[in-house]
Tab-separated table of C-alpha atoms in Angstrom:
chain	number	residue	atom	x	y	z
A	1	LEU	CA	-0.399	-8.647	3.372
A	2	ALA	CA	-1.652	-8.654	7.041
A	3	SER	CA	1.718	-10.242	8.318
A	4	THR	CA	3.551	-8.104	6.066
A	5	ALA	CA	1.998	-5.054	7.604
A	6	GLU	CA	2.565	-6.285	10.944
A	7	ALA	CA	6.320	-6.828	10.276
A	8	THR	CA	6.188	-2.890	9.004
A	9	MET	CA	4.680	-1.924	12.160
A	10	ALA	CA	7.297	-3.835	14.130
A	11	ALA	CA	10.051	-2.525	12.080
A	12	GLY	CA	8.889	1.127	12.768
A	13	THR	CA	9.095	0.739	16.446
A	14	ASP	CA	11.996	1.373	18.428
A	15	HIS	CA	12.217	-0.476	21.735
A	16	GLY	CA	15.422	1.101	22.738
A	17	ASP	CA	16.809	-0.262	26.178
A	18	GLN	CA	13.540	-0.581	27.492
A	19	PRO	CA	13.181	-3.912	29.830
A	20	PRO	CA	11.400	-6.723	28.097
A	21	PRO	CA	7.536	-6.963	28.664
A	22	PRO	CA	6.325	-8.444	31.713
A	23	VAL	CA	5.294	-11.734	29.940
A	24	VAL	CA	8.830	-12.276	28.937
A	25	ALA	CA	10.240	-11.431	32.303
A	26	ALA	CA	7.885	-13.956	33.805
A	27	MET	CA	8.930	-16.648	31.376
A	28	SER	CA	12.665	-16.072	32.121
A	29	SER	CA	12.443	-16.941	35.852
A	30	HIS	CA	11.127	-20.407	37.283
A	31	VAL	CA	7.336	-20.001	37.400
A	32	GLU	CA	4.978	-23.316	38.318
A	33	PRO	CA	2.782	-23.679	35.294
A	34	PRO	CA	-0.904	-23.830	36.033
A	35	PRO	CA	-2.667	-27.391	35.900
A	36	ARG	CA	-3.556	-28.328	32.335
A	37	ARG	CA	-7.199	-28.681	31.528
A	38	ARG	CA	-9.104	-30.562	29.072
A	39	ARG	CA	-9.556	-28.926	25.673
A	40	SER	CA	-13.111	-28.152	25.111
A	41	ARG	CA	-14.853	-28.086	21.471
A	42	THR	CA	-14.982	-24.064	21.773
A	43	ASP	CA	-11.124	-23.902	22.281
A	44	MET	CA	-10.580	-26.127	19.074
A	45	ASP	CA	-12.928	-24.180	16.968
A	46	ALA	CA	-11.263	-20.890	18.030
A	47	ASP	CA	-7.932	-22.113	17.147
A	48	SER	CA	-9.263	-23.244	13.691
A	49	ALA	CA	-10.875	-19.823	13.156
A	50	PRO	CA	-9.263	-17.464	10.953
A	51	ALA	CA	-6.924	-14.581	13.105
A	52	ARG	CA	-8.675	-11.065	12.826
A	53	TRP	CA	-6.391	-8.537	11.926
A	54	ASN	CA	-8.168	-4.943	12.862
A	55	ARG	CA	-5.816	-2.488	10.966
A	56	ARG	CA	-6.714	0.465	8.904
A	57	VAL	CA	-4.610	0.529	5.753
A	58	LEU	CA	-4.111	3.472	3.301
A	59	ILE	CA	-2.897	2.183	-0.219
A	60	TYR	CA	-1.847	4.645	-2.692
A	61	THR	CA	-1.771	3.630	-6.211
A	62	THR	CA	-2.113	5.958	-9.356
A	63	CYS	CA	-4.621	4.144	-11.782
A	64	TYR	CA	-6.578	1.963	-9.709
A	65	ASN	CA	-9.186	1.771	-12.335
A	66	VAL	CA	-7.249	0.739	-15.216
A	67	ILE	CA	-7.109	-2.895	-14.964
A	68	ASP	CA	-3.777	-4.335	-15.549
A	69	GLY	CA	-1.192	-6.663	-13.760
A	70	VAL	CA	-0.501	-4.121	-10.915
A	71	THR	CA	-3.955	-3.235	-10.100
A	72	LEU	CA	-5.174	-6.751	-9.950
A	73	THR	CA	-2.315	-7.426	-7.464
A	74	ILE	CA	-3.423	-4.473	-5.423
A	75	ARG	CA	-6.975	-5.832	-5.511
A	76	LYS	CA	-5.586	-9.057	-4.212
A	77	ILE	CA	-3.785	-7.364	-1.431
A	78	GLU	CA	-6.942	-5.386	-0.603
A	79	GLN	CA	-9.260	-8.429	-0.629
A	80	SER	CA	-6.671	-10.093	1.960
A	81	ILE	CA	-6.872	-7.426	4.336
A	82	LEU	CA	-10.548	-7.178	4.111
A	83	ALA	CA	-10.945	-11.046	4.736
A	84	SER	CA	-8.646	-10.452	7.893
A	85	GLY	CA	-10.803	-8.027	9.405
A	86	GLY	CA	-8.904	-4.848	8.591
A	87	HIS	CA	-10.148	-1.609	6.760
A	88	VAL	CA	-8.700	-0.374	3.565
A	89	CYS	CA	-8.760	3.277	1.909
A	90	ILE	CA	-7.653	3.187	-1.715
A	91	LEU	CA	-6.141	6.738	-2.882
A	92	THR	CA	-5.856	6.991	-6.575
A	93	THR	CA	-6.727	9.269	-9.626
A	94	LYS	CA	-9.741	9.105	-11.844
A	95	SER	CA	-8.030	7.049	-14.417
A	96	GLY	CA	-9.675	4.342	-16.250
A	97	ASP	CA	-13.386	3.274	-16.095
A	98	ARG	CA	-15.052	4.305	-12.752
A	99	LYS	CA	-17.265	1.265	-13.021
A	100	ASN	CA	-14.301	-0.726	-12.127
A	101	THR	CA	-14.308	0.793	-8.687
A	102	ASN	CA	-16.992	-1.832	-7.293
A	103	ASP	CA	-16.610	-4.446	-9.965
A	104	PRO	CA	-18.456	-7.180	-8.641
A	105	VAL	CA	-15.795	-9.792	-9.718
A	106	ILE	CA	-12.414	-8.017	-9.081
A	107	SER	CA	-13.424	-5.576	-6.504
A	108	PRO	CA	-16.544	-5.773	-4.947
A	109	SER	CA	-17.975	-3.471	-2.616
A	110	HIS	CA	-17.279	-3.833	1.108
A	111	PRO	CA	-18.328	-1.782	4.327
A	112	ASN	CA	-14.680	-1.574	5.336
A	113	ARG	CA	-13.470	-0.355	2.042
A	114	THR	CA	-13.056	3.218	0.983
A	115	VAL	CA	-12.048	4.401	-2.409
A	116	LEU	CA	-11.020	8.353	-2.617
A	117	PHE	CA	-10.098	9.901	-5.744
A	118	LEU	CA	-7.678	12.800	-5.944
A	119	ASP	CA	-9.356	16.265	-6.696
A	120	ASN	CA	-6.486	17.869	-8.572
A	121	ALA	CA	-5.177	14.813	-11.019
A	122	VAL	CA	-4.749	15.793	-14.777
A	123	PRO	CA	-4.934	13.570	-17.667
A	124	ILE	CA	-1.622	12.390	-19.341
A	125	PRO	CA	-2.106	13.381	-22.933
A	126	PHE	CA	0.616	11.070	-24.748
A	127	LEU	CA	-1.254	8.026	-23.021
A	128	PHE	CA	-4.682	8.668	-24.145
A	129	ASP	CA	-6.179	6.274	-26.803
A	130	PRO	CA	-9.282	7.755	-28.229
A	131	GLU	CA	-10.263	4.080	-29.318
A	132	ASN	CA	-10.066	3.026	-25.642
A	133	PRO	CA	-11.000	6.069	-23.348
A	134	THR	CA	-11.411	3.700	-20.442
A	135	THR	CA	-7.686	3.351	-20.177
A	136	GLN	CA	-7.227	7.128	-19.734
A	137	TYR	CA	-4.273	7.770	-17.335
A	138	GLN	CA	-4.055	10.761	-15.021
A	139	MET	CA	-1.111	12.019	-12.658
A	140	GLY	CA	-1.514	13.560	-9.453
A	141	PHE	CA	0.990	16.005	-7.932
A	142	SER	CA	-0.274	16.843	-4.389
A	143	LEU	CA	-2.617	16.045	-1.493
A	144	SER	CA	-5.086	18.799	-1.313
A	145	ASP	CA	-6.568	19.944	1.992
A	146	THR	CA	-9.782	18.100	1.447
A	147	ILE	CA	-8.027	14.861	0.607
A	148	ARG	CA	-5.901	15.121	3.816
A	149	LYS	CA	-9.113	15.713	6.013
A	150	ARG	CA	-10.655	12.953	4.336
A	151	LEU	CA	-7.590	10.695	5.031
A	152	ASP	CA	-7.561	11.612	8.632
A	153	ASP	CA	-11.352	10.953	8.915
A	154	PHE	CA	-10.287	7.458	7.731
A	155	GLY	CA	-7.389	7.233	10.389
A	156	PRO	CA	-4.942	4.971	8.760
A	157	ASP	CA	-2.413	3.034	11.246
A	158	VAL	CA	-0.147	2.086	8.208
A	159	VAL	CA	0.547	3.434	4.773
A	160	HIS	CA	1.463	1.365	1.715
A	161	ILE	CA	2.615	3.103	-1.531
A	162	THR	CA	2.803	1.170	-4.757
A	163	VAL	CA	3.780	4.086	-7.112
A	164	PRO	CA	6.535	6.466	-6.364
A	165	ASP	CA	5.547	9.411	-8.154
A	166	CYS	CA	4.769	13.298	-7.059
A	167	THR	CA	1.820	12.173	-5.230
A	168	GLY	CA	3.446	9.408	-3.547
A	169	LEU	CA	6.037	11.849	-2.122
A	170	HIS	CA	3.409	13.821	-0.533
A	171	VAL	CA	1.786	10.615	0.646
A	172	VAL	CA	5.306	9.882	2.303
A	173	ASP	CA	4.989	13.355	3.896
A	174	TYR	CA	1.495	12.636	5.178
A	175	ALA	CA	2.685	9.397	6.714
A	176	ARG	CA	5.827	11.011	8.343
A	177	SER	CA	3.885	14.045	9.713
A	178	ARG	CA	1.606	11.633	11.541
A	179	SER	CA	4.350	8.944	12.500
A	180	LEU	CA	2.907	6.269	10.627
A	181	PRO	CA	4.563	3.235	9.508
A	182	LEU	CA	5.501	3.357	5.658
A	183	MET	CA	5.792	0.456	3.199
A	184	GLY	CA	5.864	-0.110	-0.347
A	185	THR	CA	5.788	-2.698	-3.063
A	186	PHE	CA	7.821	-2.420	-6.163
A	187	HIS	CA	5.690	-2.986	-9.313
A	188	SER	CA	7.337	-1.298	-12.443
A	189	ASN	CA	10.947	-0.488	-13.254
A	190	MET	CA	9.995	2.958	-14.556
A	191	ALA	CA	13.473	4.419	-14.984
A	192	ASP	CA	14.437	1.563	-17.290
A	193	TYR	CA	11.470	2.377	-19.589
A	194	MET	CA	13.371	5.542	-20.788
A	195	ASP	CA	15.559	3.049	-22.556
A	196	HIS	CA	12.637	2.347	-25.111
A	197	TYR	CA	11.509	6.076	-25.694
A	198	PRO	CA	13.552	7.949	-28.429
A	199	GLY	CA	15.152	11.092	-26.875
A	200	MET	CA	14.265	10.151	-23.387
A	201	LEU	CA	17.417	8.493	-22.092
A	202	TRP	CA	18.637	11.758	-20.465
A	203	LEU	CA	15.776	11.176	-17.981
A	204	LYS	CA	16.895	7.934	-16.736
A	205	PRO	CA	19.472	8.855	-14.133
A	206	ILE	CA	16.765	11.680	-12.512
A	207	ILE	CA	14.088	9.199	-12.397
A	208	SER	CA	16.233	6.588	-10.706
A	209	GLY	CA	17.604	9.227	-8.049
A	210	PHE	CA	13.867	10.364	-7.451
A	211	LEU	CA	12.691	6.903	-6.955
A	212	ARG	CA	15.573	6.054	-4.679
A	213	HIS	CA	15.002	9.173	-2.511
A	214	GLN	CA	11.479	8.114	-2.140
A	215	TYR	CA	11.975	4.446	-1.393
A	216	ASN	CA	14.567	5.599	1.312
A	217	PHE	CA	11.870	6.843	3.680
A	218	PHE	CA	10.041	3.696	3.590
A	219	HIS	CA	10.223	1.196	6.662
A	220	THR	CA	9.847	-1.871	4.545
A	221	LEU	CA	10.129	-2.054	0.514
A	222	PHE	CA	8.941	-5.537	-1.004
A	223	VAL	CA	10.408	-6.363	-4.453
A	224	PRO	CA	9.548	-9.315	-6.831
A	225	THR	CA	12.849	-10.758	-7.272
A	226	PRO	CA	16.645	-10.884	-5.566
A	227	PHE	CA	17.629	-9.146	-8.908
A	228	MET	CA	15.549	-5.983	-8.383
A	229	ARG	CA	16.517	-5.998	-4.676
A	230	GLN	CA	20.154	-5.678	-5.852
A	231	ARG	CA	19.505	-3.138	-8.352
A	232	LEU	CA	17.703	-0.973	-5.842
């Protein structure tokens, strides 16, 4: 994701008609190259060392602690950012098992990692399984002043949305109000879910319109297949 977020930063930058950077201008004219020197062991070690990527990434996902394919993917993205030297702030609801927040296998604690829980999310009644309470899903509707303050304290320089729900729209507003690059990853075709719930088909065009409205704010949206790209 490091290179993905770098691409997003570039996509959100408009250079207009500005002249090329000095280094490019210098390369466009004849400049006598400096004499080559023998490469030292230190140089070769530096070339082989992993590049450091000091970005601060805010990732919004609804149910971070409900372990499924989506949240495992998010954890892989998170670990990739941390391994590259970046910082991550996970914004989520209190869904699922809180023990999964710092699970030593799938999401070990890290000094550059912060997890913030929405303070105004509510449980979704029809997604509650009394025999498995750790899969309880919650839904948020906005960002409280307290959460916005804590996000400002983290100081993101790129925002990544994984779920285009009501809170996601407020995260879009947060990013736009601070001129932050905004990217997303497509995980679930929620509109088509309505085909499988009796009496809910009428919601499909409404959900499709809402998702498209939110996605259109993103500088970059990554999808898993060319089919989904065409559908969106």
